[in-house]
Coordinates of C-alpha atoms and ligand atoms in Angstrom, one line a residue:
X634 CA 49.5 -36.2 28.7
X635 CA 50.9 -32.7 28.8
X636 CA 53.9 -32.8 31.1
X637 CA 56.0 -30.1 32.7
X638 CA 59.6 -31.1 32.9
X639 CA 61.6 -28.9 35.2
X640 CA 65.4 -29.1 34.5
X641 CA 64.5 -30.7 31.1
X642 CA 67.6 -29.5 29.3
X643 CA 69.8 -31.2 31.9
X644 CA 71.5 -34.6 31.7
X645 CA 68.6 -36.9 32.9
X646 CA 65.9 -34.4 32.0
X647 CA 66.8 -34.3 28.3
X648 CA 66.9 -38.1 28.0
X649 CA 63.5 -38.3 29.7
X650 CA 62.0 -35.6 27.4
X651 CA 63.0 -37.7 24.4
X652 CA 61.3 -40.8 25.8
X653 CA 58.2 -38.9 26.8
X654 CA 57.9 -37.5 23.2
X655 CA 58.5 -40.9 21.7
X656 CA 55.5 -42.2 23.8
X657 CA 53.2 -39.4 22.5
X658 CA 53.4 -37.1 25.6
X659 CA 53.5 -33.3 25.0
X660 CA 56.4 -31.7 26.9
X661 CA 56.9 -28.2 28.3
X662 CA 60.3 -27.6 29.8
X663 CA 61.2 -25.0 32.4
X664 CA 65.0 -24.6 33.0
X665 CA 67.1 -21.6 34.0
X666 CA 70.1 -23.0 32.0
X667 CA 72.3 -22.7 35.1
X668 CA 73.8 -26.1 34.2
X669 CA 72.7 -26.8 30.6
X670 CA 72.4 -25.2 27.2
X671 CA 69.5 -24.2 25.0
X672 CA 71.2 -26.1 22.1
X673 CA 70.0 -29.3 23.8
X674 CA 66.6 -28.4 22.4
X675 CA 67.9 -28.8 18.8
X676 CA 69.4 -32.2 19.7
X677 CA 66.2 -33.4 21.3
X678 CA 64.3 -32.3 18.1
X679 CA 66.8 -34.1 15.9
X680 CA 66.3 -37.3 17.9
X681 CA 62.5 -37.2 18.4
X682 CA 61.4 -35.1 15.6
X683 CA 59.6 -32.6 18.0
X684 CA 61.0 -29.5 19.6
X685 CA 59.7 -29.3 23.1
X686 CA 58.0 -26.0 24.3
X687 CA 60.7 -24.2 26.3
X688 CA 60.7 -21.5 29.0
X689 CA 64.0 -20.1 30.2
X690 CA 62.9 -19.5 33.8
X691 CA 63.8 -20.3 37.4
X692 CA 61.5 -22.4 39.4
X693 CA 61.8 -19.9 42.2
X694 CA 60.1 -17.3 40.0
X695 CA 56.5 -17.8 41.0
X696 CA 55.0 -15.5 38.4
X697 CA 56.9 -17.2 35.6
X698 CA 55.6 -20.6 36.7
X699 CA 52.1 -19.2 37.0
X700 CA 52.2 -18.1 33.4
X701 CA 53.4 -21.5 32.3
X702 CA 50.5 -23.2 34.1
X703 CA 48.0 -20.6 32.7
X704 CA 49.2 -21.1 29.2
X705 CA 49.3 -24.9 29.3
X706 CA 46.9 -27.4 30.9
X707 CA 49.7 -29.3 32.7
X708 CA 48.6 -32.7 33.9
X709 CA 51.8 -33.8 35.7
X710 CA 55.3 -32.6 36.6
X711 CA 58.6 -34.4 36.4
X712 CA 60.8 -32.4 38.7
X713 CA 64.5 -32.6 37.9
X714 CA 65.6 -28.9 38.4
X715 CA 68.1 -28.6 41.2
X716 CA 71.8 -28.2 42.1
X717 CA 73.6 -31.5 42.5
X718 CA 77.3 -31.2 43.3
X719 CA 78.0 -32.7 46.7
X720 CA 81.3 -30.8 47.3
X721 CA 79.9 -27.5 46.2
X722 CA 76.9 -27.9 48.5
X723 CA 79.3 -27.9 51.4
X724 CA 80.8 -24.6 50.2
X725 CA 77.6 -22.8 49.4
X726 CA 74.8 -24.5 51.4
X727 CA 72.4 -21.5 51.3
X728 CA 72.4 -21.6 47.5
X729 CA 71.6 -25.3 47.7
X730 CA 68.8 -25.0 50.2
X731 CA 67.3 -22.0 48.4
X732 CA 67.5 -23.5 45.0
X733 CA 66.4 -27.0 45.8
X734 CA 64.0 -26.5 48.7
X735 CA 62.5 -23.0 48.1
X736 CA 62.3 -23.9 44.4
X737 CA 60.3 -27.0 45.1
X738 CA 58.0 -25.2 47.6
X739 CA 57.2 -22.6 45.0
X740 CA 56.6 -25.2 42.3
X741 CA 54.3 -27.2 44.6
X742 CA 52.4 -24.0 45.5
X743 CA 51.8 -23.1 41.8
X744 CA 50.8 -26.7 41.0
X745 CA 48.3 -26.6 43.8
X746 CA 46.8 -23.3 42.5
X747 CA 46.5 -24.8 39.1
X748 CA 45.0 -28.0 40.4
X749 CA 47.9 -30.2 39.1
X750 CA 48.8 -32.6 41.9
X751 CA 50.9 -35.3 40.3
X752 CA 54.6 -35.2 40.5
X753 CA 57.6 -37.5 39.9
X754 CA 60.6 -36.3 41.9
X755 CA 64.4 -36.8 41.5
X756 CA 65.7 -38.1 44.8
X757 CA 69.0 -39.9 45.2
X758 CA 70.6 -43.0 46.7
X759 CA 72.6 -40.6 48.8
X760 CA 69.7 -40.6 51.3
X761 CA 70.7 -44.2 52.3
X762 CA 73.6 -42.5 54.2
X763 CA 76.6 -44.4 55.6
X764 CA 75.0 -46.9 57.9
X765 CA 73.0 -49.4 55.8
X766 CA 74.2 -52.6 54.2
X767 CA 73.8 -53.3 50.5
X768 CA 71.5 -53.9 48.7
X769 CA 69.7 -50.7 49.7
X770 CA 65.9 -51.2 50.1
X771 CA 63.4 -48.4 50.2
X772 CA 62.3 -49.0 53.8
X773 CA 65.8 -48.7 55.2
X774 CA 66.5 -45.7 57.5
X775 CA 67.7 -42.6 55.8
X776 CA 70.3 -40.0 56.6
X777 CA 72.5 -37.4 55.0
X778 CA 76.1 -36.2 55.4
X779 CA 76.1 -33.0 53.3
X780 CA 73.8 -30.2 52.4
X781 CA 72.9 -31.7 49.0
X782 CA 71.9 -34.9 50.5
X783 CA 69.9 -33.0 53.2
X784 CA 67.9 -31.2 50.5
X785 CA 66.9 -34.5 49.0
X786 CA 65.9 -35.9 52.4
X787 CA 64.0 -32.8 53.3
X788 CA 62.2 -32.7 50.0
X789 CA 61.2 -36.4 50.3
X790 CA 59.7 -35.5 53.7
X791 CA 58.0 -32.3 52.5
X792 CA 56.4 -34.0 49.5
X793 CA 55.3 -36.9 51.7
X794 CA 53.6 -34.4 54.1
X795 CA 51.9 -32.8 51.1
X796 CA 50.3 -36.2 50.2
X797 CA 49.1 -36.7 53.8
X798 CA 47.6 -33.2 53.9
X799 CA 45.7 -33.5 50.7
X800 CA 44.7 -37.0 49.4
X801 CA 44.5 -35.6 45.8
X802 CA 48.3 -35.5 45.6
X803 CA 50.2 -38.3 43.9
X804 CA 54.0 -38.3 44.3
X805 CA 56.6 -40.8 43.2
X806 CA 60.0 -40.2 44.8
X807 CA 62.7 -41.9 42.6
X808 CA 66.0 -42.7 44.3
X809 CA 68.6 -42.8 41.5
X810 CA 71.7 -44.7 41.8
X811 CA 74.6 -43.7 39.5
X812 CA 73.4 -42.6 36.1
X813 CA 76.0 -42.6 33.3
X814 CA 76.3 -43.1 29.6
X815 CA 74.5 -41.1 26.9
X816 CA 71.8 -41.4 24.3
X817 CA 72.8 -43.9 21.6
X818 CA 72.6 -41.2 19.0
X819 CA 75.6 -39.5 20.6
X820 CA 73.7 -36.2 20.5
X821 CA 72.8 -35.7 24.2
X822 CA 74.8 -36.8 27.3
X823 CA 76.5 -35.4 30.3
X824 CA 78.9 -32.5 29.8
X825 CA 80.0 -31.1 33.2
X826 CA 81.9 -27.8 33.1
X827 CA 85.4 -27.8 34.7
X828 CA 87.0 -30.8 36.2
X829 CA 84.4 -33.5 36.8
X830 CA 83.7 -34.8 40.3
X831 CA 82.1 -38.0 39.1
X832 CA 83.9 -41.1 38.0
X833 CA 82.4 -41.7 34.5
X834 CA 83.0 -38.2 33.0
X835 CA 86.4 -38.2 34.6
X836 CA 87.3 -41.5 32.8
X837 CA 86.0 -40.2 29.5
X838 CA 88.1 -37.0 29.8
X839 CA 91.2 -39.1 30.5
X840 CA 90.5 -41.3 27.6
X841 CA 90.3 -38.3 25.1
X842 CA 93.4 -36.7 26.6
X843 CA 91.7 -33.7 28.2
X844 CA 92.9 -34.9 31.7
X845 CA 96.2 -36.8 32.3
X846 CA 95.3 -39.4 34.8
X847 CA 92.4 -40.7 36.9
X848 CA 92.9 -40.9 40.7
X849 CA 91.2 -44.0 42.0
X850 CA 90.0 -43.0 45.5
X851 CA 91.1 -45.9 47.7
X852 CA 91.9 -49.6 46.9
X853 CA 91.5 -50.8 50.5
X854 CA 87.8 -51.0 50.8
X855 CA 86.0 -54.2 51.7
X856 CA 85.1 -55.0 48.1
X857 CA 86.3 -57.7 45.7
X858 CA 89.2 -55.5 44.3
X859 CA 89.4 -53.0 47.1
X860 CA 87.9 -50.1 45.0
X861 CA 84.5 -48.5 45.6
X862 CA 81.5 -50.4 44.2
X863 CA 78.5 -48.5 42.7
X864 CA 75.3 -49.3 40.8
X865 CA 75.8 -47.6 37.4
X866 CA 72.6 -47.2 35.4
X867 CA 72.3 -46.2 31.7
X868 CA 70.6 -42.8 31.5
X869 CA 68.2 -44.1 28.9
X870 CA 67.1 -46.9 31.4
X871 CA 66.6 -44.2 34.0
X872 CA 64.6 -42.1 31.6
X873 CA 62.3 -45.1 30.9
X874 CA 61.8 -45.5 34.6
X875 CA 60.3 -42.0 34.7
X876 CA 57.7 -43.0 32.2
X877 CA 56.7 -45.9 34.3
X878 CA 56.6 -43.8 37.4
X879 CA 54.5 -41.2 35.6
X880 CA 52.0 -43.9 34.6
X881 CA 51.9 -45.1 38.2
X882 CA 51.4 -41.6 39.6
X883 CA 48.6 -40.8 37.2
X884 CA 46.7 -43.9 38.3
X885 CA 47.3 -43.7 42.1
X886 CA 47.2 -41.3 44.9
X887 CA 49.6 -40.9 47.8
X888 CA 53.4 -41.2 47.9
X889 CA 55.7 -44.1 46.9
X890 CA 59.5 -44.2 47.1
X891 CA 61.2 -46.3 44.5
X892 CA 64.9 -47.1 43.7
X893 CA 66.0 -46.8 40.1
X894 CA 69.2 -48.9 39.8
X895 CA 70.3 -52.2 38.3
X896 CA 71.0 -54.2 41.5
X897 CA 74.5 -54.9 40.1
X898 CA 77.6 -53.4 41.7
X899 CA 80.6 -52.4 39.6
X900 CA 84.0 -51.4 41.0
X901 CA 86.0 -48.4 39.9
X902 CA 88.6 -50.7 38.2
X903 CA 85.9 -52.8 36.6
X904 CA 84.4 -49.6 35.1
X905 CA 87.9 -48.5 33.9
X906 CA 88.5 -51.8 32.2
X907 CA 85.0 -51.9 30.6
X908 CA 85.6 -48.4 29.2
X909 CA 89.0 -49.3 27.8
X910 CA 87.4 -52.3 26.1
X911 CA 84.6 -50.4 24.5
X912 CA 86.7 -47.4 23.5
X913 CA 89.9 -49.2 22.6
X914 CA 91.8 -46.5 24.5
X915 CA 94.0 -46.9 27.6
X916 CA 92.9 -45.0 30.7
X917 CA 95.8 -43.9 32.9
X918 CA 95.1 -44.2 36.5
X919 CA 96.8 -44.1 39.9
X920 CA 95.7 -45.2 43.3
X921 CA 95.0 -42.2 45.6
X922 CA 93.7 -41.9 49.2
X923 CA 90.1 -42.5 49.9
X924 CA 87.7 -39.5 49.3
X925 CA 86.0 -38.2 52.4
X926 CA 82.4 -39.2 52.7
X927 CA 82.6 -42.2 50.3
X928 CA 81.1 -45.6 51.2
X929 CA 82.6 -48.9 50.1
X930 CA 79.5 -50.3 48.3
X931 CA 76.2 -48.8 47.1
X932 CA 73.7 -50.8 45.0
X933 CA 70.0 -51.1 44.8
X934 CA 67.4 -53.6 45.7
X935 CA 65.2 -53.2 42.6
X936 CA 62.3 -55.5 43.5
X937 CA 59.9 -52.6 44.3
X938 CA 60.6 -51.0 40.9
X939 CA 59.9 -54.3 39.1
X940 CA 56.7 -55.1 41.1
X941 CA 55.2 -51.6 41.5
X942 CA 56.2 -49.9 38.3
X943 CA 56.9 -52.9 36.0
X944 CA 60.3 -51.4 35.2
X945 CA 63.7 -53.1 35.1
X946 CA 67.0 -51.8 33.7
X947 CA 68.0 -53.5 30.4
X948 CA 71.4 -52.0 29.6
X949 CA 74.7 -53.2 30.9
X950 CA 78.0 -51.5 31.7
X951 CA 79.3 -52.2 28.2
X952 CA 76.3 -50.3 26.7
X953 CA 76.9 -47.4 29.1
X954 CA 80.6 -47.2 28.2
X955 CA 80.0 -47.5 24.4
X956 CA 77.3 -44.8 24.4
X957 CA 79.2 -42.5 26.7
X958 CA 82.3 -42.8 24.6
X959 CA 80.3 -42.1 21.4
X960 CA 78.9 -38.9 23.0
X961 CA 82.4 -37.9 24.2
X962 CA 83.8 -38.3 20.7
X963 CA 81.1 -36.1 19.2
Ligands
LIG1744 P1 71.7 -31.4 35.6 O1 72.4 -30.4 36.3 O2 72.2 -31.9 34.3 O3 70.2 -31.0 35.3 C1 69.5 -30.2 36.2 C2 68.9 -29.0 35.4 O4 68.1 -28.2 36.3 C3 69.9 -28.2 34.7 O5 69.6 -28.1 33.3 C4 69.8 -26.8 35.4 O6 70.1 -25.7 34.5 C5 68.4 -26.8 35.9 N1 68.1 -26.0 37.1 C6 68.8 -26.0 38.3 N2 68.3 -25.2 39.2 C7 67.2 -24.6 38.6 C8 66.2 -23.7 38.9 N3 66.2 -23.1 40.2 N4 65.2 -23.4 38.1 C9 65.2 -23.9 36.8 N5 66.1 -24.8 36.4 C10 67.1 -25.2 37.2 O7 71.5 -32.7 36.6 P2 71.0 -34.2 36.3 O8 72.1 -35.1 36.5 O9 70.2 -34.2 35.1 O10 70.1 -34.3 37.6 C11 68.7 -34.1 37.6 C12 68.1 -34.3 39.0 O11 68.4 -35.6 39.4 C13 68.7 -33.3 40.1 O12 67.7 -33.0 40.9 C14 69.7 -34.2 40.8 O13 69.9 -33.8 42.1 C15 69.1 -35.6 40.7 N6 70.1 -36.7 40.8 C16 71.1 -36.7 39.9 C17 72.0 -37.8 40.0 C18 73.2 -37.8 39.1 O14 74.2 -38.5 39.4 N7 73.2 -37.2 37.9 C19 71.9 -38.7 41.0 C20 70.8 -38.7 41.9 C21 69.9 -37.6 41.8
LIG1745 N1 85.9 -42.1 42.1 C1 87.2 -42.2 41.9 N2 87.9 -41.2 41.2 C2 87.2 -40.1 40.8 C3 85.8 -40.0 41.0 C4 85.2 -41.0 41.7 O1 87.9 -43.2 42.3 O2 87.8 -39.2 40.2 C5 85.2 -43.3 42.8 C6 84.5 -42.9 44.1 O3 85.4 -43.0 45.2 C7 83.4 -43.9 44.1 C8 83.0 -44.1 42.7 O4 84.2 -43.7 41.9 O5 83.8 -45.1 44.7 C9 81.8 -43.3 42.2 O6 82.0 -42.0 42.5 P1 81.1 -40.8 41.8 O7 81.6 -39.5 42.4 O8 80.9 -41.0 40.4 O9 79.6 -41.2 42.4 P2 79.1 -41.3 43.9 O10 78.6 -42.6 44.1 O11 80.1 -40.8 44.9 O12 77.9 -40.2 44.0 C10 77.0 -40.0 42.9 C11 76.5 -38.6 42.9 C12 75.7 -38.3 44.1 C13 74.6 -39.3 44.3 C14 75.1 -40.7 44.3 C15 74.0 -41.7 44.3 O13 77.6 -37.7 42.8 O14 75.1 -37.0 44.0 O15 75.9 -40.9 43.1 O16 73.1 -41.5 43.3 F1 73.9 -39.0 45.4

C-alpha cells in the first residue's frame, strides 16, 4: 500500500517507516521538522535500502497536504505528527491545541476530499488519567490532567465521531505506553533537545556524562520499591504494532481503540539497574520529591492487541537498554 506517514522523521515515525518499507509498503512522509531532522531520511535509507518520499510541510497547511494527495494515491495515513511535551503544553496550550487538533482536522478534511478514509492514530496511555487501577484496559473511563492529554482525548472523540458520521471511515486509535530504546542498527532513536523530561533519555545522558545525576521522582509510592512503575515498550515493537493496526484498519470499518504496551511494569530503579547492566556504566541518582501529576503505576492490559491485531511485544527491558545505549554512543 502507499502510506502517508505524518511526523515520519520523528522518534516513533522513523522506526515505523523502516518497518513499513521492509514489508513492501511505499511511504510518503510529511513532517515540518519542528522536532526532528531531515538527516533521519539518510539513516532510514541506510537501514531499509529505500529513501522515503519526503515533504517538509506542516499538516495545518491545507494546500500543501492537497498537493501531496494529488501527487500520490495515498491509501491510508499513519498520523504521528504532533507536539508531545506534557510540561510545555501547560505553558503554551494554544500552540498544543492548534498544532494537534487543528492539524488533525485539516488532515482529515483533505483525506476526505481525496477519498482516503483509513487512519492509524497515535494516542497515549495518558488518557487513562489518575483514577483507574492497573492494568489499564481500553474500556476504562478516560480523563486528562494537562493540555497535551486533552488533545489526545479530544482527538480520540473527534475521530470516533467521524467514523459514526461516515461508515466508510476506518480508524485505529493506538494508546502507547512508554516507548524507549532505539533501532538495533544504532542509526535512529530518540534525541530530545535540551534537558530531557522523560526517564530513559535522562538516564542515557547521565550514563554518557552529559548530565551529572538523575533525580528519582519519589520513592514512597505504593509500588514494590517505592519508585514509579511504567510499561516500557521497545520502539521497534511499537512500530510493528502499527503495521498490524494498518492491516486491521484496511480490512475493517469503524473505530477501535487498542493499547500498545507489554503488560509488564518496571520501576525507575529497576530501569536504572537494567541500564547499568547493559551499558556497564554507573548511573548516578538521588531521590527527589514526587513530580506533580505522576501516578504510582501505569501498565497495559494487552489482551485486545493480541486478539484483535495479533500483536504482542517481543523485546524486554534488556533489549531496550542495550539498543538505546548503542544509539546514544553513536
Ligand atoms: P516526535 O516529536 O519525535 O515526532 C513527532 C514528529 O511530528 C516530529 O518529527 C515533528 O517534527 C512532527 N510534527 C509536529 N507537529 C507537526 C505539524 N504540525 N506538521 C508536521 N509535522 C509535525 O514524537 P514521537 O515520540 O515520535 O511521537 C509521535 C506521536 O506519538 C505523537 O503524536 C505523540 O504525542 C504520540 N505519543 C508519544 C509518546 C512518547 O512517549 N514518545 C507516548 C504516547 C504518544
Ligand atoms: N522519572 C524520574 N526522573 C526523571 C524522569 C522521570 O524519576 O528525570 C520517573 C517518573 O516520575 C515516572 C517514570 O520515571 O515514574 C517515567 O516518567 P517519564 O517522564 O519517562 O514518562 P511518563 O510515564 O510520565 O509519561 C510518558 C510521556 C507521556 C505519555 C505517557 C504514557 O511523557 O506523554 O508516557 O504514554 F502520555
